[in-house]
Short mmCIF file of N, CA and C in Angstrom, two decimals:
data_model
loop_
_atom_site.label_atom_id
_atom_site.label_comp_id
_atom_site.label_asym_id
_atom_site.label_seq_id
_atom_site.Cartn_x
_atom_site.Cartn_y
_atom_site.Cartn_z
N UNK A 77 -8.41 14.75 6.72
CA UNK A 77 -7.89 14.37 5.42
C UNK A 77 -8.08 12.87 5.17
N UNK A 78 -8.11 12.20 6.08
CA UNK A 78 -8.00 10.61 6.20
C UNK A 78 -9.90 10.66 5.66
N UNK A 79 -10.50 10.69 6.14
CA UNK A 79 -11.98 10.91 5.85
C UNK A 79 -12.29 11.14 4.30
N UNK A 80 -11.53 12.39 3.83
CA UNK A 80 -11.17 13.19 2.50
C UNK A 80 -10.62 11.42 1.42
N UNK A 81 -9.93 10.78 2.00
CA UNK A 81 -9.14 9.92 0.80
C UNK A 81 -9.94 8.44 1.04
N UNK A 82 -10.41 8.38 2.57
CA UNK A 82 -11.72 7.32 1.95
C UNK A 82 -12.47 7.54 1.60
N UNK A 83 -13.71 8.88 0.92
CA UNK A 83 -14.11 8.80 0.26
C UNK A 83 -13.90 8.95 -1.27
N UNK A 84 -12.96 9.31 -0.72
CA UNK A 84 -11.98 9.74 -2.43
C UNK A 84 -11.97 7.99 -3.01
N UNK A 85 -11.12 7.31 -2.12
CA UNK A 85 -10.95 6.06 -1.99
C UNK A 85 -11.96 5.07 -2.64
N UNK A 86 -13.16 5.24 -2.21
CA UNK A 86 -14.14 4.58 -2.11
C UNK A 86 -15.09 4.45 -4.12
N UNK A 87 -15.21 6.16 -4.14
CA UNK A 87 -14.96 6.27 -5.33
C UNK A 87 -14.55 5.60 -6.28
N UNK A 88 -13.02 5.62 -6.22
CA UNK A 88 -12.32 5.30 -6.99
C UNK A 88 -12.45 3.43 -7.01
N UNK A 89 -13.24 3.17 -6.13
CA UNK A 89 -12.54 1.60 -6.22
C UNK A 89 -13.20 0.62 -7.24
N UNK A 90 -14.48 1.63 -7.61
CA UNK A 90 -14.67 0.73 -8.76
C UNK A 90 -13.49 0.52 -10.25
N UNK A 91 -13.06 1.41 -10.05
CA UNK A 91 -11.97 1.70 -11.21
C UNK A 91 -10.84 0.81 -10.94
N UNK A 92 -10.64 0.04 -9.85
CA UNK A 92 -9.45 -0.84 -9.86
C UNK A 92 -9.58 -2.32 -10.07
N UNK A 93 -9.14 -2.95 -9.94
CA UNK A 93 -8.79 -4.67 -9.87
C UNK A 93 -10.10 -4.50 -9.43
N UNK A 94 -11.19 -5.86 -9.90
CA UNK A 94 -12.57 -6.18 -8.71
C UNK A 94 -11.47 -6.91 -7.85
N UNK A 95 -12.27 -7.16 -6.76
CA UNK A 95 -12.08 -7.73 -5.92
C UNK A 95 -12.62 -9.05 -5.81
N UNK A 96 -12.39 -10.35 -5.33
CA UNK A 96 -13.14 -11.44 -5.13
C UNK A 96 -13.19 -11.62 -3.66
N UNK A 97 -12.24 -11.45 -3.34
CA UNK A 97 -12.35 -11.83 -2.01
C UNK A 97 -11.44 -10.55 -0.82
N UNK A 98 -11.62 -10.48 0.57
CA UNK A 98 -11.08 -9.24 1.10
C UNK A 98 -9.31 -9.69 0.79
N UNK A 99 -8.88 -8.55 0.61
CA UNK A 99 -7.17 -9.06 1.11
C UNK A 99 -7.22 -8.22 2.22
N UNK A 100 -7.81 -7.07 2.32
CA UNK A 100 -7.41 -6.45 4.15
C UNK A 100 -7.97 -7.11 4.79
N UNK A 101 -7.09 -6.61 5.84
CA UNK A 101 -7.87 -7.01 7.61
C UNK A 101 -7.69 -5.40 7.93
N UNK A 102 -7.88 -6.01 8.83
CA UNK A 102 -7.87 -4.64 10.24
C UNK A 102 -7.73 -4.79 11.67
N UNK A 103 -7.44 -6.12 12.11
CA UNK A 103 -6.99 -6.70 13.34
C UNK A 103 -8.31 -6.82 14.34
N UNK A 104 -7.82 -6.60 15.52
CA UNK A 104 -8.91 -6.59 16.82
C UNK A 104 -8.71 -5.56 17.46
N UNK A 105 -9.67 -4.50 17.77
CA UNK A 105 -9.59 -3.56 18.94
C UNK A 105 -9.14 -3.72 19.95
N UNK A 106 -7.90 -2.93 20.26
CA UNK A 106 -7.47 -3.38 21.60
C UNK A 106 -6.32 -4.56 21.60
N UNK A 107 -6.34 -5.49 20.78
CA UNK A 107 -5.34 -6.20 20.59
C UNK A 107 -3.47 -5.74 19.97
N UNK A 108 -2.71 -5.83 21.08
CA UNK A 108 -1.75 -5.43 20.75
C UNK A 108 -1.00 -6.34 19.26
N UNK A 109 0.09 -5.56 18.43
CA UNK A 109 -0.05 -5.80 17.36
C UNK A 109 1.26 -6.74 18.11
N UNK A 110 1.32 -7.64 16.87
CA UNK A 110 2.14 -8.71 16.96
C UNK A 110 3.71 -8.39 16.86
N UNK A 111 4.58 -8.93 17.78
CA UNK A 111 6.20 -8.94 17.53
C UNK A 111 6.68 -9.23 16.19
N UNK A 112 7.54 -8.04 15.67
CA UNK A 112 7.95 -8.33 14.74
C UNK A 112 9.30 -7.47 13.80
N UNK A 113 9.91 -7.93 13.34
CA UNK A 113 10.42 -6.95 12.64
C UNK A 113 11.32 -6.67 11.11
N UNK A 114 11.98 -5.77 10.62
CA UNK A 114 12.18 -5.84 9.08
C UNK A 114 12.42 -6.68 8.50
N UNK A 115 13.41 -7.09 8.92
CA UNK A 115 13.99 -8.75 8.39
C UNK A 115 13.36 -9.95 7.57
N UNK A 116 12.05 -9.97 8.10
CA UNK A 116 11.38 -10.57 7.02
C UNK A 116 10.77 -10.23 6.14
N UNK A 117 11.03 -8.71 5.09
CA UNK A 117 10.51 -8.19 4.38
C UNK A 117 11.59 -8.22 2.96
N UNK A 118 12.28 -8.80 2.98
CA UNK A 118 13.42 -8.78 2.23
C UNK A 118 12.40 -9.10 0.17
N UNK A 119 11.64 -9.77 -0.08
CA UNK A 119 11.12 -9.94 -1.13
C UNK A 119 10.27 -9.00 -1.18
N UNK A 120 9.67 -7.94 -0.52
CA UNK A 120 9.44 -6.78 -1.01
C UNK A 120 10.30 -5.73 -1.39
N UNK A 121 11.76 -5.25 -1.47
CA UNK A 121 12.57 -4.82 -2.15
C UNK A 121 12.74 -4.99 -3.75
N UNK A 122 12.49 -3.52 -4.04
CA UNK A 122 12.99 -3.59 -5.55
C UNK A 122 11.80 -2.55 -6.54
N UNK A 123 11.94 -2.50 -7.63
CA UNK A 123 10.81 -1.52 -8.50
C UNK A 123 9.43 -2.51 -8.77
N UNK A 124 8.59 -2.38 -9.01
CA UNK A 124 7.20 -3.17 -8.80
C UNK A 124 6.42 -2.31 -10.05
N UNK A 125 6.05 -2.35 -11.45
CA UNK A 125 5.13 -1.89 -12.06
C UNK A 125 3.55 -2.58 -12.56
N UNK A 126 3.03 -1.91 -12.80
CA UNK A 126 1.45 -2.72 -13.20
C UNK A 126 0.52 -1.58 -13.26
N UNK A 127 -1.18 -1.98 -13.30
CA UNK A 127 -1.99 -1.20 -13.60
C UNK A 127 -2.81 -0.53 -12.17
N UNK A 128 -2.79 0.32 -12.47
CA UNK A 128 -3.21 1.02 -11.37
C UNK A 128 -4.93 1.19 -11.24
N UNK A 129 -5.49 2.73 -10.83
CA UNK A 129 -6.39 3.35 -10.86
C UNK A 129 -7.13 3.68 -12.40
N UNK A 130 -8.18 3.13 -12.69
CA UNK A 130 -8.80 3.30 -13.69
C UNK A 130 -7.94 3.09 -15.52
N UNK A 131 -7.23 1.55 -14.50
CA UNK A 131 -6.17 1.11 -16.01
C UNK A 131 -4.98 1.68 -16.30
N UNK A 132 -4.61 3.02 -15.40
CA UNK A 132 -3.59 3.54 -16.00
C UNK A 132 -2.53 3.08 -14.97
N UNK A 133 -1.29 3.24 -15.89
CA UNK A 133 -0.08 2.70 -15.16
C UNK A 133 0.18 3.02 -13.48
N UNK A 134 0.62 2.01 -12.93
CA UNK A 134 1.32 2.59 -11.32
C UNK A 134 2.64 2.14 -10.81
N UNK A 135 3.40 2.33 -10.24
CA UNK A 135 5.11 2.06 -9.98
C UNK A 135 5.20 1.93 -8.43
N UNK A 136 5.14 1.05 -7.78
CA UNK A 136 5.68 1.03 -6.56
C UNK A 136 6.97 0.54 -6.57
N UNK A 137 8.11 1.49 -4.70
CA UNK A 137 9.18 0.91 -5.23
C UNK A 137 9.41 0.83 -3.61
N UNK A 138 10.24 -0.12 -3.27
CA UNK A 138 10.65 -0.32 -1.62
C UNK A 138 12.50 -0.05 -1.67
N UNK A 139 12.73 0.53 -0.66
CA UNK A 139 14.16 0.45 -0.40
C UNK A 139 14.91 -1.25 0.30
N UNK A 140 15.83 -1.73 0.44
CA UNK A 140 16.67 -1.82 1.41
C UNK A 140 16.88 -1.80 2.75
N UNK A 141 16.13 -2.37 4.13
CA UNK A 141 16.12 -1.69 5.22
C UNK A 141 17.50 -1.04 5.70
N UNK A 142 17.35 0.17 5.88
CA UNK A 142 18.04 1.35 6.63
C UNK A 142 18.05 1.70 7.31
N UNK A 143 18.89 1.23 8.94
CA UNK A 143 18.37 1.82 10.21
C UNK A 143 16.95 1.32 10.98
N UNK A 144 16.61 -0.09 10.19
CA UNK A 144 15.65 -0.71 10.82
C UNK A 144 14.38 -0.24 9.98
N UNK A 145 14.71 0.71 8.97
CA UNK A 145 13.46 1.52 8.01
C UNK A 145 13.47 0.94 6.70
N UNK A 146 12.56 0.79 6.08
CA UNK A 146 12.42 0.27 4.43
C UNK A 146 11.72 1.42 4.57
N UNK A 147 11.88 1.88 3.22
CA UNK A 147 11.49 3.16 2.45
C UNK A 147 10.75 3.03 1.44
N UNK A 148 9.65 3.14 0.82
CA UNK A 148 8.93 3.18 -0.07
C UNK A 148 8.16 4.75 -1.15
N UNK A 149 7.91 4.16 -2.59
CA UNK A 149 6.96 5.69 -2.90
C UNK A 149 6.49 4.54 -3.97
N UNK A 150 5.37 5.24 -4.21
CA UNK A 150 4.07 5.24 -4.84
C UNK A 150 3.75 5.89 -5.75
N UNK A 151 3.70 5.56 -7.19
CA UNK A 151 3.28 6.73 -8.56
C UNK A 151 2.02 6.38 -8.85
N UNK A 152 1.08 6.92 -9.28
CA UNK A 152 -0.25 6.57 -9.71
C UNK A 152 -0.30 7.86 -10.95
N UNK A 153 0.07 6.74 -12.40
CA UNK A 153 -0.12 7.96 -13.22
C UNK A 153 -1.90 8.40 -13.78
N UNK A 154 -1.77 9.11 -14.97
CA UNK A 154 -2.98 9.13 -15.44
C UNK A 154 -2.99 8.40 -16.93
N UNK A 155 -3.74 8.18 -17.59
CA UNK A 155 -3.94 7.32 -19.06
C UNK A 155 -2.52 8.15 -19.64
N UNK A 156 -2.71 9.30 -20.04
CA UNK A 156 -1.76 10.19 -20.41
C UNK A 156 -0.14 10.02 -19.94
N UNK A 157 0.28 9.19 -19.28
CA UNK A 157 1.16 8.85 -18.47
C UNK A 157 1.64 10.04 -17.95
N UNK A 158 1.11 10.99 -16.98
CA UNK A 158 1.32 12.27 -16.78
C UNK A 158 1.12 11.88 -15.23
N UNK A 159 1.91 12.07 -14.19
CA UNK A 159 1.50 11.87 -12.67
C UNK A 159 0.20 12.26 -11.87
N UNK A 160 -0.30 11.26 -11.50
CA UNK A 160 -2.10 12.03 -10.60
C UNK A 160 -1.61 11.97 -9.34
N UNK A 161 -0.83 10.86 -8.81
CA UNK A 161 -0.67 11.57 -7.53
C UNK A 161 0.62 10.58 -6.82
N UNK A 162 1.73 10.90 -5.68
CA UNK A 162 2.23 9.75 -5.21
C UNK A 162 2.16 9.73 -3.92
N UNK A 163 2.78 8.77 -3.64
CA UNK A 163 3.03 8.56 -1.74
C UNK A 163 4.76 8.21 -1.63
N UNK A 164 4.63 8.58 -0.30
CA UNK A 164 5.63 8.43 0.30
C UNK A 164 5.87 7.71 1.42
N UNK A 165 6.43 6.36 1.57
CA UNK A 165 5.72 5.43 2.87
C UNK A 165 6.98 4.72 3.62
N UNK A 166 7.02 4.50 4.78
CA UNK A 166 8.33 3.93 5.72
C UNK A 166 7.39 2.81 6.24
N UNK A 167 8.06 1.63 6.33
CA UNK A 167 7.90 0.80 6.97
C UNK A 167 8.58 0.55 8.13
N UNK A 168 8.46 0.71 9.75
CA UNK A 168 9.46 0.75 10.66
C UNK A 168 9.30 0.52 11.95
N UNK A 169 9.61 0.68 12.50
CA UNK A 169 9.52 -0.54 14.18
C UNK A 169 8.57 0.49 14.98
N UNK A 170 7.47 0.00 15.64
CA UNK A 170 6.73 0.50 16.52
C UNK A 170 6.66 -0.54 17.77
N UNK A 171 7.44 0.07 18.79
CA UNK A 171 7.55 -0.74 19.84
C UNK A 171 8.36 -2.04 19.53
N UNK A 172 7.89 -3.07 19.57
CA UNK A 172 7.86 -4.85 19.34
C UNK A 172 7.78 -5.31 18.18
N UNK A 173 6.95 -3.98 17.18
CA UNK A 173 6.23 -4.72 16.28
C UNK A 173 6.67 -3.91 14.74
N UNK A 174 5.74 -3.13 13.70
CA UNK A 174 5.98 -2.67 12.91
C UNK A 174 4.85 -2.00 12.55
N UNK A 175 4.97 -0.38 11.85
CA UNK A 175 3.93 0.15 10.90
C UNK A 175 4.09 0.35 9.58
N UNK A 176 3.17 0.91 9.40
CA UNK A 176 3.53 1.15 8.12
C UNK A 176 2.86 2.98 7.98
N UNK A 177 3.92 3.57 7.75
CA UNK A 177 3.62 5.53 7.62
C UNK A 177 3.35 5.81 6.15
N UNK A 178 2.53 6.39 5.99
CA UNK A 178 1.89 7.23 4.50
C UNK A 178 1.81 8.49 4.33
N UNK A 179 2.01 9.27 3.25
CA UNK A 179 1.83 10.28 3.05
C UNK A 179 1.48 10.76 1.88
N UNK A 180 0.22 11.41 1.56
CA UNK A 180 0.44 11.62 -0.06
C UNK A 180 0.59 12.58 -0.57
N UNK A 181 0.79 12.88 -2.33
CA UNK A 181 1.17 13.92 -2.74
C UNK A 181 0.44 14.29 -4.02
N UNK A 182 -0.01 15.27 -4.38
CA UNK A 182 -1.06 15.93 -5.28
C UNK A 182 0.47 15.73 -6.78
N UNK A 183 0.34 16.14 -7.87
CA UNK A 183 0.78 16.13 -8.70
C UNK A 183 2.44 17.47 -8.95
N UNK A 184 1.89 18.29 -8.25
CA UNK A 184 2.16 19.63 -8.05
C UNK A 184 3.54 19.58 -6.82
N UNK A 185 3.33 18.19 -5.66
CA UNK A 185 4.17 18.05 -4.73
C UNK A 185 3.37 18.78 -3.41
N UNK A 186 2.30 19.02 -3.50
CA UNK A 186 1.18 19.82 -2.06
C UNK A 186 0.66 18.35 -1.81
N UNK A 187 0.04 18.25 -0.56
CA UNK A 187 0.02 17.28 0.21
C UNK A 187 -1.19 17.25 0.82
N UNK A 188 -1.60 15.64 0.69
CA UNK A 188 -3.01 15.42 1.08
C UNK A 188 -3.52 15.70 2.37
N UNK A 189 -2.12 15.46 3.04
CA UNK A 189 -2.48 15.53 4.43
C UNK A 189 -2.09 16.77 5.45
N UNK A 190 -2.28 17.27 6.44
CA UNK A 190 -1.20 18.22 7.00
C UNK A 190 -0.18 18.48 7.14
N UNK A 191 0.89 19.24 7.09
CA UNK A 191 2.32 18.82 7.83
C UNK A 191 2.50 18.20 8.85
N UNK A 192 1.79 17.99 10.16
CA UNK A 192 2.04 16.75 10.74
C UNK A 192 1.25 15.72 10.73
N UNK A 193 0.00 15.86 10.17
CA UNK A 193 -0.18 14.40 9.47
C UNK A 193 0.28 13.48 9.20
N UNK A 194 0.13 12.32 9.48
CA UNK A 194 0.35 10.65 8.73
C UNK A 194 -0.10 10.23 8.69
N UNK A 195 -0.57 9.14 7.50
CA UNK A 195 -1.42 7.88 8.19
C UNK A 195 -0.87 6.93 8.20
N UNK A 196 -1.42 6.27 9.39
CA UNK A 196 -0.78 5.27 10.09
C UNK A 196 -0.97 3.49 10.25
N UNK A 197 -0.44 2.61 10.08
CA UNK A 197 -1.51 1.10 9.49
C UNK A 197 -0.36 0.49 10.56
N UNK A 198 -0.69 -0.09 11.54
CA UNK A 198 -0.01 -0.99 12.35
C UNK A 198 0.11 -2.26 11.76
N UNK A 199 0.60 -2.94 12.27
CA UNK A 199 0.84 -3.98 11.62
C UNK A 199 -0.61 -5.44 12.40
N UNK A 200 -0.77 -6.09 11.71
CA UNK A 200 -1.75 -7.25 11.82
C UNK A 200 -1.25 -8.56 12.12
N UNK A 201 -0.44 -8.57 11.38
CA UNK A 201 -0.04 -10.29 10.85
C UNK A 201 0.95 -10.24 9.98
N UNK A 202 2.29 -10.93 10.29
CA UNK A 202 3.63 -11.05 9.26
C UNK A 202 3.61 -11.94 9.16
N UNK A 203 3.25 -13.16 7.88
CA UNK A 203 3.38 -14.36 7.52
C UNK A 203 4.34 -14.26 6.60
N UNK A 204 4.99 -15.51 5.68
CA UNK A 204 5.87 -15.90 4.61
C UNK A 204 5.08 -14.81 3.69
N UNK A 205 5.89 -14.00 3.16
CA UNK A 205 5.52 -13.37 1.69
C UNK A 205 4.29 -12.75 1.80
N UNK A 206 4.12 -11.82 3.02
CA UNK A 206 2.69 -11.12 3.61
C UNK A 206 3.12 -10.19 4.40
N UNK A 207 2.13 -8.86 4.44
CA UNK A 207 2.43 -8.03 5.29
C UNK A 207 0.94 -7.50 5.60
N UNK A 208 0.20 -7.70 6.64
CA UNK A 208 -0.90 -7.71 6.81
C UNK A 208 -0.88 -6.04 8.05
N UNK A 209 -1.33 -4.93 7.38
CA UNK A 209 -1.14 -4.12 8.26
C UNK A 209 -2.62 -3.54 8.37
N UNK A 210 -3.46 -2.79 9.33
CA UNK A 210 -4.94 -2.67 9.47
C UNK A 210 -5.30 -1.74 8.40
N UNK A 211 -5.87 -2.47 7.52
CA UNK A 211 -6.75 -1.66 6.47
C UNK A 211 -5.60 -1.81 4.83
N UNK A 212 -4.29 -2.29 4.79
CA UNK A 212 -3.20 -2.13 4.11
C UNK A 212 -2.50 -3.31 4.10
N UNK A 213 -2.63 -4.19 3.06
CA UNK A 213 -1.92 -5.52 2.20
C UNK A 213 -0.99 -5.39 1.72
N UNK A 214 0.10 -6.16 2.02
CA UNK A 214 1.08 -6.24 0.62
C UNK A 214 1.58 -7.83 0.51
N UNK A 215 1.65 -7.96 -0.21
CA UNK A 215 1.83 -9.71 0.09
C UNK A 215 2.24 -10.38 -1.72
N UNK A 216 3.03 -11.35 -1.26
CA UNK A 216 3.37 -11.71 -2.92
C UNK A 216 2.35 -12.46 -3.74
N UNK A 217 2.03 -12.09 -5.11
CA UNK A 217 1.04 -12.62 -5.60
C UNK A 217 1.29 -14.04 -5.65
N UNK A 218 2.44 -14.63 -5.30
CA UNK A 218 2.30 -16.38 -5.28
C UNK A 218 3.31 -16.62 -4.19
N UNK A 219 2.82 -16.89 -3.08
CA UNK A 219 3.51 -16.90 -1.93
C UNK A 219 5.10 -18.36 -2.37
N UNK A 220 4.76 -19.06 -3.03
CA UNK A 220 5.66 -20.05 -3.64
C UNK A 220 6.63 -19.57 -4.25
N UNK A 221 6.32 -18.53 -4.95
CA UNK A 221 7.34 -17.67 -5.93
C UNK A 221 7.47 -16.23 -5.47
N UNK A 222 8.27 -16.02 -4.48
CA UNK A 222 8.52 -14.44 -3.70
C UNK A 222 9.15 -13.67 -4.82
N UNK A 223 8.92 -12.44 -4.97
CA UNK A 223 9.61 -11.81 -6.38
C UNK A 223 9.53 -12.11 -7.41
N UNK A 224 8.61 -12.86 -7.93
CA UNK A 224 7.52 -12.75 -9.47
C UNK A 224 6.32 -11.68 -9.31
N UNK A 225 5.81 -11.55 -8.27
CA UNK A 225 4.79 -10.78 -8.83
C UNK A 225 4.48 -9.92 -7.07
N UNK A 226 3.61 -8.38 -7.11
CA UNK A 226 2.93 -8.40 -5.71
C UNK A 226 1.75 -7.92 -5.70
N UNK A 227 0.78 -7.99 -4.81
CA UNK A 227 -0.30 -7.73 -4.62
C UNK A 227 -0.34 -6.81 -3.42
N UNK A 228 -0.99 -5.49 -3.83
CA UNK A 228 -1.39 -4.51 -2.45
C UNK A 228 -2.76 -4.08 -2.54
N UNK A 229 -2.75 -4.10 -1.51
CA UNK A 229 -4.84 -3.58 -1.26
C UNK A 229 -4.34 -2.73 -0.04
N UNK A 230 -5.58 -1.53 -0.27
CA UNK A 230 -5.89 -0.69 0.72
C UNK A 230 -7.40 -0.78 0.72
N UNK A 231 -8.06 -0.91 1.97
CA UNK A 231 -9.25 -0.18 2.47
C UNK A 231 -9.50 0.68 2.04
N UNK A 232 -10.81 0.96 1.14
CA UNK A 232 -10.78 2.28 0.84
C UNK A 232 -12.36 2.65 1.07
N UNK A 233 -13.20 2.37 2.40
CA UNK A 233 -13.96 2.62 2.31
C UNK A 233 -15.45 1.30 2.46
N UNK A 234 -16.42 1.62 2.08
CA UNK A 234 -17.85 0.79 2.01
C UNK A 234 -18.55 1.23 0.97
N UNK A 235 -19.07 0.10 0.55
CA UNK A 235 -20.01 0.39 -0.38
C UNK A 235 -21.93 0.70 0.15
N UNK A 236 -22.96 0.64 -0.72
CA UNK A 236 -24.32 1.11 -0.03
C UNK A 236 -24.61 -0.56 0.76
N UNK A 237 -24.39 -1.66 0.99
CA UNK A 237 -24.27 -2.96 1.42
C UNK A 237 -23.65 -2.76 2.88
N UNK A 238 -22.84 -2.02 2.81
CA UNK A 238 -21.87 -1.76 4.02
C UNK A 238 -20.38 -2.95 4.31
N UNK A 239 -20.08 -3.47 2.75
CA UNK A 239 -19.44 -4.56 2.53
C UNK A 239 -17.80 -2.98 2.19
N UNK A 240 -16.74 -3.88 2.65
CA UNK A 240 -15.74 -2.84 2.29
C UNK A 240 -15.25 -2.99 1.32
N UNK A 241 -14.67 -1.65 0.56
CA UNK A 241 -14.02 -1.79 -0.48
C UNK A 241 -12.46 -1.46 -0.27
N UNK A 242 -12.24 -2.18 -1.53
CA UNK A 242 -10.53 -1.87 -1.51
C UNK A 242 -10.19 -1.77 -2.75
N UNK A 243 -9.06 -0.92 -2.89
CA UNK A 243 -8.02 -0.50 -4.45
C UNK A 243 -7.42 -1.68 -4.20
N UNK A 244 -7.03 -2.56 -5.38
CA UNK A 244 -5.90 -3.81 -5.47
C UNK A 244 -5.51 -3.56 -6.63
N UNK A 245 -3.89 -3.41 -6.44
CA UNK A 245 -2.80 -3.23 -7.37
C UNK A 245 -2.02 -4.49 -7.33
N UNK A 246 -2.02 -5.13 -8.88
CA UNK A 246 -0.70 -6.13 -9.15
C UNK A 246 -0.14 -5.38 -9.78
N UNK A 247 0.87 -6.09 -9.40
CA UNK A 247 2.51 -5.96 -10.31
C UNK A 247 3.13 -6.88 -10.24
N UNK A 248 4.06 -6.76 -11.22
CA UNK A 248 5.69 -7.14 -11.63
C UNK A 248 6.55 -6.67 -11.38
N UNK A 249 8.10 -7.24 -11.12
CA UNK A 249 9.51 -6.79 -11.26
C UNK A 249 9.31 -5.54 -12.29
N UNK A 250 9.75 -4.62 -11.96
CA UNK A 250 10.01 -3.43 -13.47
C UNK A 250 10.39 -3.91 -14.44
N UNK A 251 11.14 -4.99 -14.45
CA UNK A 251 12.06 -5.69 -15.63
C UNK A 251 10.91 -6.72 -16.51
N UNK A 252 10.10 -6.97 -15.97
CA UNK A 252 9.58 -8.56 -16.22
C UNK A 252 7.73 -7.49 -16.53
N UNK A 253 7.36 -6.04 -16.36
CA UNK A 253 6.26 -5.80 -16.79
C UNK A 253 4.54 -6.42 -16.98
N UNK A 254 3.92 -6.13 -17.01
CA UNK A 254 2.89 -7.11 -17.35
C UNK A 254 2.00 -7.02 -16.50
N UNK A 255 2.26 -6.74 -14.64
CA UNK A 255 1.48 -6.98 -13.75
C UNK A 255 1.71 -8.80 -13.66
N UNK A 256 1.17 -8.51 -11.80
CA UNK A 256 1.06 -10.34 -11.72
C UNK A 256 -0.30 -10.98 -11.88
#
């Protein structure tokens, strides 16, 4: 299924934000992921709206950590403002450090992936107002101003260059609209 949504992925990425420059990483093989944990995620909390996949609206929203877990979901509507698809995502302690768990969901509530499926993004790098997990960005669009705006990129693939591509979603506070 993971195979299934990067090329799905890949597809789609002309339809999002261009890109100028990478916002993923993907770490080092073999390199254990860095100590870390929720606590410094506190400015990703809250509703997040902006433009999604091929212009049409998208809603990300993070919980509160709970039990050492921040909770997240993901709307990706269509022009029609009618749902194309969401996720369902935990951010939460692996070992020392942190992942980040995905799951997605068809319109209908059937699921991209298996029942025990996940996909899985370890973590990379936790800087000020960054969450650098392999293949998966989230980071504030102005590291100066935490909670004005955020920026997420996923890996979604290569282009015929063999240069990677990625979906990049801004947003805004729900309140404040616009994208960052």
């Amino acid at each position: 299924m993971r195979r299934l949504f990067m090329c799905l992925g890949a597809g789609l990425a002309i339809l999002a934000a261009p890109v100028a420059a990478q916002e993923t990483r993907l770490g080092v093989e073999g390199l254990a992921p860095p100590a870390a944990d929720i606590t410094g995620l506190d400015w990703l909390v809250g509703v997040w709206e902006g433009t999604g996949i091929g212009g049409a609206p998208a809603q990300e929203s993070w919980t509160q950590p709970l039990g050492g877990t921040m909770v997240g979901t993901f709307i990706q509507q269509k022009a029609d403002g009618s749902i194309r698809f969401t996720e369902l995502m935990y951010i939460r302690p692996a070992g020392a450090s942190l992942e980040l768990l995905l799951k997605h969901f068809n319109s209908d509530m059937t699921g991209w992936e298996t029942q025990f499926e996940v996909e899985r993004y370890p973590l990379v790098a936790l800087e000020p107002c960054a969450a650098f997990f392999a293949g998966l960005t989230i980071r504030c669009a102005d590291r100066a101003r935490p909670g004005e705006g955020l920026v997420v990129a996923v890996r979604a693939g290569v282009d015929d260059s063999g240069r990677p591509t990625e979906l990049v979603f801004r947003y805004a506070r729900a309140n404040e609209k616009g994208g960052a």
